[in-house]
Amino acid sequence: MTSSRARVYVACQLGGWSLYALINSLLAWRAPVAPLGWWLFSLSCGVLTHVARSRLHLREWTSLPLSTLSVRVLVTAVGLGLVQDLIAFLLGVFVLHLYTVEQASLLGFVSSTLIWSLMMLMWLVLYFAIHAVQRARQAELERWKLEAAAQAAELRFLKAQLQPHFLFNCLNSVRALISEDPARAQEVVTRLSSLLRYALAARGPETVPLERELQVVRDYLGLEGVRLESRLRVREDVEASALGVPVPAMLVQTLVENAIKHGVGLTPEGGEVAVSARVRDGALHLEVANTATPPSATPRPESPGVGLRNASERLRLLCGAGASLHLDQTQTALTTARVRIPLSA
């Protein structure tokens, strides 16, 4: 038990049973049971419940189903009530001298046992209620921690998407176009602004319709087209029925970026990036294919596997175990990233 929990427990025990003794002392100050008697009864109740808490390991019961916990609480309340009644009887006869053994009756013993059982039941209910509140607060704290971790992961994701060299290339292209082709420079700035806005907004909705994702992909390809010019050829073949299917935000953009960074961009004569999507057999089948890198090309230091693994993990988390992402490199001249997303996900 942590120190804070220990302080809460001691405060509840001392405060609760002291309040019980004080109220009864004030209400029955002229009754046969003197105030000292109520304080002795409260002290015995405090000791009894403390022993029960440690011996019965009540804290471990907090993880039990409610039905099982309810039965255990009722049985425990009756057992503790019976023990407390015996203690109260001994105190009343031999310490407080309220009555003699001969004056005791079975009916009085049963009724007092019921009263003490109700007291113990109240103590048990309060005990588990306090623990339920603590567990709820702990769960809320864990949820906040998970959200913080998710936001940190999203920030790392955004950082990975918006590579500084890509932004610098775009800005250099804009600088060159300002004097040569001002209209196209404005178009490049507009596309870059749209891409940045979408990347930052990706922290909000986890999935977006494929149509929205493709709009950003076109902006990205337009920016890369300024840098690669005629070396980049783009082909898009998307069925109308696939446009409304939700996909993880930045998924297609990641695949297209990999296709250029590790494929077309490394080929002197350039190549083609083809994006296709269609709905078949209750699932969205998405493909991003690019002209494969020739063996003689110098590979980039960063591996395409890292980005694809991150995209695959994110796809699985957002769309379920039925979703998949595979990289097909069996054809010499073509590399294809294939994504399957069940429509029920």
CSV table of C-alpha atoms in Angstrom, one decimal:
chain,number,residue,atom,x,y,z
A,1,MET,CA,0.0,0.0,0.0
A,2,THR,CA,1.3,3.4,-0.9
A,3,SER,CA,1.7,6.1,1.8
A,4,SER,CA,-1.1,8.2,0.4
A,5,ARG,CA,-3.5,5.2,0.4
A,6,ALA,CA,-2.4,4.3,4.0
A,7,ARG,CA,-3.2,7.8,5.1
A,8,VAL,CA,-6.6,7.7,3.5
A,9,TYR,CA,-7.3,4.3,5.1
A,10,VAL,CA,-6.2,5.4,8.6
A,11,ALA,CA,-8.2,8.7,8.3
A,12,CYS,CA,-11.3,6.8,7.2
A,13,GLN,CA,-11.0,4.3,10.0
A,14,LEU,CA,-10.4,6.8,12.8
A,15,GLY,CA,-12.8,9.3,11.4
A,16,GLY,CA,-15.6,6.9,10.6
A,17,TRP,CA,-15.7,4.9,13.8
A,18,SER,CA,-15.1,8.0,16.0
A,19,LEU,CA,-18.0,9.7,14.3
A,20,TYR,CA,-20.1,6.6,14.9
A,21,ALA,CA,-19.2,6.7,18.7
A,22,LEU,CA,-19.7,10.4,19.0
A,23,ILE,CA,-23.2,10.3,17.4
A,24,ASN,CA,-24.4,7.4,19.5
A,25,SER,CA,-22.9,9.0,22.7
A,26,LEU,CA,-24.9,12.2,22.0
A,27,LEU,CA,-28.1,10.5,21.0
A,28,ALA,CA,-28.1,8.0,24.0
A,29,TRP,CA,-26.3,9.9,26.7
A,30,ARG,CA,-29.1,9.0,29.1
A,31,ALA,CA,-29.3,5.4,28.0
A,32,PRO,CA,-27.9,2.5,29.9
A,33,VAL,CA,-24.9,2.4,27.6
A,34,ALA,CA,-22.6,5.1,28.8
A,35,PRO,CA,-20.5,7.2,26.3
A,36,LEU,CA,-17.5,5.1,27.3
A,37,GLY,CA,-19.4,2.0,26.1
A,38,TRP,CA,-19.9,3.4,22.6
A,39,TRP,CA,-16.3,4.3,22.3
A,40,LEU,CA,-15.3,0.8,23.4
A,41,PHE,CA,-17.7,-0.7,20.8
A,42,SER,CA,-16.3,1.6,18.1
A,43,LEU,CA,-12.7,0.7,19.1
A,44,SER,CA,-13.5,-3.0,18.8
A,45,CYS,CA,-15.2,-2.4,15.5
A,46,GLY,CA,-12.1,-0.6,14.2
A,47,VAL,CA,-9.8,-3.4,15.3
A,48,LEU,CA,-12.1,-6.1,14.0
A,49,THR,CA,-12.5,-4.5,10.5
A,50,HIS,CA,-8.8,-3.8,10.4
A,51,VAL,CA,-8.0,-7.5,11.1
A,52,ALA,CA,-10.6,-8.6,8.6
A,53,ARG,CA,-9.1,-6.3,5.9
A,54,SER,CA,-5.6,-7.8,6.4
A,55,ARG,CA,-6.5,-11.4,7.0
A,56,LEU,CA,-9.2,-11.7,4.2
A,57,HIS,CA,-7.1,-9.7,1.7
A,58,LEU,CA,-10.1,-7.5,0.9
A,59,ARG,CA,-8.1,-5.4,-1.6
A,60,GLU,CA,-7.8,-8.5,-3.9
A,61,TRP,CA,-11.6,-8.8,-3.9
A,62,THR,CA,-11.9,-5.5,-5.9
A,63,SER,CA,-11.0,-7.4,-9.1
A,64,LEU,CA,-13.9,-9.9,-8.6
A,65,PRO,CA,-17.1,-9.8,-10.7
A,66,LEU,CA,-19.9,-7.8,-9.0
A,67,SER,CA,-22.1,-10.9,-8.4
A,68,THR,CA,-19.3,-12.8,-6.7
A,69,LEU,CA,-18.2,-9.7,-4.7
A,70,SER,CA,-21.8,-9.1,-3.5
A,71,VAL,CA,-22.1,-12.7,-2.1
A,72,ARG,CA,-18.7,-12.4,-0.4
A,73,VAL,CA,-19.6,-9.1,1.1
A,74,LEU,CA,-22.9,-10.3,2.5
A,75,VAL,CA,-21.4,-13.4,4.1
A,76,THR,CA,-18.5,-11.5,5.5
A,77,ALA,CA,-20.8,-8.8,6.9
A,78,VAL,CA,-22.8,-11.5,8.8
A,79,GLY,CA,-19.6,-13.2,10.0
A,80,LEU,CA,-18.1,-9.9,11.2
A,81,GLY,CA,-21.5,-8.9,12.8
A,82,LEU,CA,-21.6,-12.1,14.7
A,83,VAL,CA,-18.0,-11.7,16.0
A,84,GLN,CA,-18.6,-8.0,16.9
A,85,ASP,CA,-21.8,-9.0,18.8
A,86,LEU,CA,-19.9,-11.5,20.9
A,87,ILE,CA,-17.3,-8.8,21.6
A,88,ALA,CA,-20.0,-6.3,22.5
A,89,PHE,CA,-21.6,-9.0,24.7
A,90,LEU,CA,-18.4,-9.6,26.6
A,91,LEU,CA,-17.7,-5.9,27.0
A,92,GLY,CA,-21.3,-5.3,28.2
A,93,VAL,CA,-21.1,-8.1,30.8
A,94,PHE,CA,-17.6,-8.1,32.1
A,95,VAL,CA,-16.3,-4.5,31.5
A,96,LEU,CA,-19.3,-2.2,31.4
A,97,HIS,CA,-21.5,-4.3,33.6
A,98,LEU,CA,-24.6,-3.3,31.7
A,99,TYR,CA,-26.3,-6.7,32.3
A,100,THR,CA,-25.5,-10.2,33.5
A,101,VAL,CA,-25.2,-13.4,31.5
A,102,GLU,CA,-28.6,-14.6,33.0
A,103,GLN,CA,-30.3,-11.5,31.6
A,104,ALA,CA,-29.2,-12.2,28.1
A,105,SER,CA,-31.7,-13.8,25.7
A,106,LEU,CA,-31.5,-15.5,22.4
A,107,LEU,CA,-33.8,-13.0,20.7
A,108,GLY,CA,-31.7,-10.1,21.9
A,109,PHE,CA,-28.6,-11.8,20.7
A,110,VAL,CA,-30.0,-12.4,17.2
A,111,SER,CA,-31.4,-8.8,16.9
A,112,SER,CA,-28.0,-7.3,18.0
A,113,THR,CA,-26.2,-9.6,15.6
A,114,LEU,CA,-28.4,-8.2,12.8
A,115,ILE,CA,-27.6,-4.6,13.8
A,116,TRP,CA,-23.9,-5.2,13.9
A,117,SER,CA,-24.1,-7.1,10.6
A,118,LEU,CA,-25.7,-4.0,9.0
A,119,MET,CA,-22.9,-1.9,10.4
A,120,MET,CA,-20.3,-4.2,9.0
A,121,LEU,CA,-22.1,-4.3,5.7
A,122,MET,CA,-22.0,-0.5,5.6
A,123,TRP,CA,-18.3,-0.6,6.3
A,124,LEU,CA,-17.6,-3.1,3.6
A,125,VAL,CA,-19.7,-1.2,1.0
A,126,LEU,CA,-17.8,2.0,1.8
A,127,TYR,CA,-14.5,0.2,1.7
A,128,PHE,CA,-15.2,-1.2,-1.8
A,129,ALA,CA,-16.8,2.1,-3.0
A,130,ILE,CA,-13.6,4.0,-2.1
A,131,HIS,CA,-11.5,1.4,-3.9
A,132,ALA,CA,-13.8,1.7,-6.9
A,133,VAL,CA,-13.3,5.4,-7.0
A,134,GLN,CA,-9.5,5.0,-6.7
A,135,ARG,CA,-9.6,2.4,-9.5
A,136,ALA,CA,-11.6,4.7,-11.7
A,137,ARG,CA,-9.1,7.6,-11.1
A,138,GLN,CA,-6.2,5.2,-11.8
A,139,ALA,CA,-7.9,4.1,-15.0
A,140,GLU,CA,-8.4,7.8,-16.0
A,141,LEU,CA,-4.8,8.5,-15.2
A,142,GLU,CA,-3.7,5.5,-17.4
A,143,ARG,CA,-5.9,6.8,-20.2
A,144,TRP,CA,-4.3,10.2,-20.0
A,145,LYS,CA,-0.9,8.5,-20.1
A,146,LEU,CA,-1.9,6.5,-23.2
A,147,GLU,CA,-3.2,9.6,-24.9
A,148,ALA,CA,0.0,11.4,-24.2
A,149,ALA,CA,2.0,8.5,-25.6
A,150,ALA,CA,-0.3,8.4,-28.7
A,151,GLN,CA,0.2,12.1,-29.2
A,152,ALA,CA,4.0,11.7,-29.0
A,153,ALA,CA,3.8,8.9,-31.5
A,154,GLU,CA,1.7,11.0,-33.8
A,155,LEU,CA,4.2,13.8,-33.6
A,156,ARG,CA,7.0,11.4,-34.5
A,157,PHE,CA,4.8,10.2,-37.4
A,158,LEU,CA,4.3,13.8,-38.6
A,159,LYS,CA,8.0,14.4,-38.3
A,160,ALA,CA,8.7,11.3,-40.4
A,161,GLN,CA,6.2,12.5,-43.0
A,162,LEU,CA,7.5,16.0,-43.4
A,163,GLN,CA,11.1,15.4,-44.0
A,164,PRO,CA,13.2,18.6,-43.9
A,165,HIS,CA,14.9,17.9,-47.2
A,166,PHE,CA,11.5,17.6,-48.9
A,167,LEU,CA,10.5,21.0,-47.6
A,168,PHE,CA,13.8,22.6,-48.5
A,169,ASN,CA,13.5,21.1,-52.0
A,170,CYS,CA,10.0,22.6,-52.3
A,171,LEU,CA,11.1,26.0,-51.1
A,172,ASN,CA,14.1,26.0,-53.5
A,173,SER,CA,11.8,25.1,-56.3
A,174,VAL,CA,9.4,27.9,-55.4
A,175,ARG,CA,12.4,30.4,-55.3
A,176,ALA,CA,13.4,29.3,-58.8
A,177,LEU,CA,9.9,29.5,-60.2
A,178,ILE,CA,9.1,33.0,-58.7
A,179,SER,CA,11.1,34.7,-61.5
A,180,GLU,CA,10.6,32.0,-64.2
A,181,ASP,CA,7.0,31.1,-63.8
A,182,PRO,CA,5.2,33.1,-61.0
A,183,ALA,CA,1.8,31.4,-61.7
A,184,ARG,CA,3.4,28.0,-61.2
A,185,ALA,CA,5.2,29.2,-58.1
A,186,GLN,CA,1.8,30.2,-56.6
A,187,GLU,CA,0.5,26.7,-57.5
A,188,VAL,CA,3.4,25.1,-55.7
A,189,VAL,CA,2.9,27.2,-52.6
A,190,THR,CA,-0.8,26.3,-52.6
A,191,ARG,CA,-0.1,22.6,-52.9
A,192,LEU,CA,2.5,22.8,-50.1
A,193,SER,CA,0.1,24.6,-47.9
A,194,SER,CA,-2.6,22.0,-48.5
A,195,LEU,CA,-0.2,19.2,-47.7
A,196,LEU,CA,1.0,20.8,-44.5
A,197,ARG,CA,-2.5,21.5,-43.4
A,198,TYR,CA,-3.6,17.9,-44.0
A,199,ALA,CA,-0.5,16.5,-42.2
A,200,LEU,CA,-1.2,18.6,-39.2
A,201,ALA,CA,-4.9,17.8,-39.2
A,202,ALA,CA,-4.0,14.1,-39.3
A,203,ARG,CA,-3.7,14.3,-35.5
A,204,GLY,CA,-7.6,14.6,-35.4
A,205,PRO,CA,-9.5,11.9,-37.4
A,206,GLU,CA,-7.5,8.7,-37.6
A,207,THR,CA,-9.2,7.7,-40.8
A,208,VAL,CA,-10.4,9.7,-43.8
A,209,PRO,CA,-12.3,8.8,-47.0
A,210,LEU,CA,-10.0,7.6,-49.7
A,211,GLU,CA,-11.1,10.5,-51.9
A,212,ARG,CA,-9.7,13.0,-49.3
A,213,GLU,CA,-6.5,11.1,-49.0
A,214,LEU,CA,-6.1,11.1,-52.8
A,215,GLN,CA,-6.4,14.9,-52.9
A,216,VAL,CA,-3.4,15.2,-50.7
A,217,VAL,CA,-1.5,12.6,-52.7
A,218,ARG,CA,-2.1,14.7,-55.8
A,219,ASP,CA,-0.7,17.7,-54.1
A,220,TYR,CA,2.3,15.8,-53.0
A,221,LEU,CA,2.9,14.4,-56.5
A,222,GLY,CA,2.5,17.9,-57.9
A,223,LEU,CA,5.3,19.1,-55.6
A,224,GLU,CA,7.5,16.2,-56.5
A,225,GLY,CA,6.7,16.9,-60.2
A,226,VAL,CA,8.2,20.3,-59.9
A,227,ARG,CA,11.5,18.7,-58.7
A,228,LEU,CA,11.5,15.6,-61.0
A,229,GLU,CA,9.7,17.3,-64.0
A,230,SER,CA,9.4,14.8,-66.8
A,231,ARG,CA,11.1,12.0,-64.9
A,232,LEU,CA,7.9,11.5,-62.9
A,233,ARG,CA,4.9,10.0,-64.6
A,234,VAL,CA,1.7,9.4,-62.6
A,235,ARG,CA,-1.2,7.2,-63.3
A,236,GLU,CA,-4.4,6.9,-61.2
A,237,ASP,CA,-7.1,4.2,-61.6
A,238,VAL,CA,-9.6,4.4,-58.7
A,239,GLU,CA,-13.1,3.0,-58.8
A,240,ALA,CA,-15.9,5.4,-57.8
A,241,SER,CA,-17.1,2.8,-55.2
A,242,ALA,CA,-13.7,3.0,-53.5
A,243,LEU,CA,-13.6,6.8,-52.9
A,244,GLY,CA,-15.8,6.7,-49.8
A,245,VAL,CA,-14.0,3.9,-48.0
A,246,PRO,CA,-12.2,5.2,-44.9
A,247,VAL,CA,-8.4,4.6,-44.8
A,248,PRO,CA,-5.8,5.6,-42.3
A,249,ALA,CA,-4.8,9.3,-42.8
A,250,MET,CA,-1.4,9.6,-44.6
A,251,LEU,CA,-1.4,5.9,-45.5
A,252,VAL,CA,-1.5,6.4,-49.3
A,253,GLN,CA,0.7,9.4,-49.1
A,254,THR,CA,3.3,7.3,-47.2
A,255,LEU,CA,3.2,4.6,-49.9
A,256,VAL,CA,3.6,7.1,-52.7
A,257,GLU,CA,6.4,8.9,-50.9
A,258,ASN,CA,8.2,5.6,-50.5
A,259,ALA,CA,7.6,4.8,-54.2
A,260,ILE,CA,9.4,8.0,-55.2
A,261,LYS,CA,12.0,8.1,-52.5
A,262,HIS,CA,13.2,4.5,-53.0
A,263,GLY,CA,12.1,3.9,-56.6
A,264,VAL,CA,11.5,6.6,-59.2
A,265,GLY,CA,13.7,9.2,-57.5
A,266,LEU,CA,16.8,6.9,-57.7
A,267,THR,CA,16.3,6.2,-61.4
A,268,PRO,CA,18.0,8.7,-63.8
A,269,GLU,CA,15.4,8.4,-66.4
A,270,GLY,CA,12.6,8.4,-63.8
A,271,GLY,CA,9.6,6.2,-63.9
A,272,GLU,CA,5.9,5.8,-63.2
A,273,VAL,CA,3.9,5.8,-60.0
A,274,ALA,CA,0.5,4.2,-60.4
A,275,VAL,CA,-2.2,4.4,-57.8
A,276,SER,CA,-5.2,2.1,-58.1
A,277,ALA,CA,-8.1,1.1,-55.8
A,278,ARG,CA,-11.1,-1.1,-56.2
A,279,VAL,CA,-13.7,-2.8,-53.9
A,280,ARG,CA,-13.7,-6.6,-54.2
A,281,ASP,CA,-15.0,-9.4,-52.0
A,282,GLY,CA,-16.0,-7.1,-49.1
A,283,ALA,CA,-12.7,-5.3,-48.9
A,284,LEU,CA,-10.8,-2.3,-50.4
A,285,HIS,CA,-7.8,-3.4,-52.5
A,286,LEU,CA,-5.4,-0.5,-52.8
A,287,GLU,CA,-2.1,-0.6,-54.8
A,288,VAL,CA,0.7,1.8,-55.2
A,289,ALA,CA,3.2,0.6,-57.9
A,290,ASN,CA,6.3,2.2,-59.0
A,291,THR,CA,9.1,1.5,-61.5
A,292,ALA,CA,11.7,-0.6,-59.7
A,293,THR,CA,15.1,0.8,-58.9
A,294,PRO,CA,17.8,-0.7,-61.1
A,295,PRO,CA,20.5,-2.7,-59.2
A,296,SER,CA,23.1,-0.1,-60.2
A,297,ALA,CA,21.3,2.7,-58.5
A,298,THR,CA,22.8,4.0,-55.2
A,299,PRO,CA,20.3,3.2,-52.5
A,300,ARG,CA,19.2,5.8,-49.9
A,301,PRO,CA,20.7,5.4,-46.4
A,302,GLU,CA,17.2,5.1,-44.9
A,303,SER,CA,15.4,1.9,-45.4
A,304,PRO,CA,11.9,1.8,-46.9
A,305,GLY,CA,11.1,-1.0,-44.5
A,306,VAL,CA,10.8,1.3,-41.5
A,307,GLY,CA,8.1,3.5,-43.0
A,308,LEU,CA,6.2,0.5,-44.4
A,309,ARG,CA,6.4,-1.3,-41.0
A,310,ASN,CA,5.0,1.8,-39.3
A,311,ALA,CA,2.2,2.1,-41.9
A,312,SER,CA,1.4,-1.6,-41.5
A,313,GLU,CA,1.2,-1.4,-37.7
A,314,ARG,CA,-1.0,1.7,-37.9
A,315,LEU,CA,-3.2,0.0,-40.5
A,316,ARG,CA,-3.6,-3.0,-38.2
A,317,LEU,CA,-4.5,-0.8,-35.2
A,318,LEU,CA,-7.0,1.3,-37.0
A,319,CYS,CA,-8.7,-1.2,-39.3
A,320,GLY,CA,-8.3,-4.5,-37.4
A,321,ALA,CA,-6.4,-7.7,-37.9
A,322,GLY,CA,-8.1,-8.3,-41.3
A,323,ALA,CA,-6.2,-5.4,-42.8
A,324,SER,CA,-2.9,-6.0,-44.3
A,325,LEU,CA,0.0,-4.3,-46.2
A,326,HIS,CA,2.5,-6.2,-48.3
A,327,LEU,CA,5.3,-5.1,-50.5
A,328,ASP,CA,5.6,-7.2,-53.7
A,329,GLN,CA,9.0,-7.1,-55.3
A,330,THR,CA,8.7,-10.4,-57.3
A,331,GLN,CA,8.7,-8.5,-60.7
A,332,THR,CA,12.0,-7.1,-61.8
A,333,ALA,CA,10.7,-3.9,-63.2
A,334,LEU,CA,8.0,-3.2,-60.8
A,335,THR,CA,7.5,-2.8,-57.0
A,336,THR,CA,4.0,-2.8,-55.7
A,337,ALA,CA,2.6,-2.0,-52.2
A,338,ARG,CA,-0.7,-3.8,-51.7
A,339,VAL,CA,-3.2,-2.9,-49.0
A,340,ARG,CA,-6.3,-4.7,-48.1
A,341,ILE,CA,-8.9,-3.1,-45.8
A,342,PRO,CA,-12.1,-5.0,-44.9
A,343,LEU,CA,-15.2,-2.8,-45.3
A,344,SER,CA,-16.5,-4.0,-42.0
A,345,ALA,CA,-13.5,-2.5,-40.2
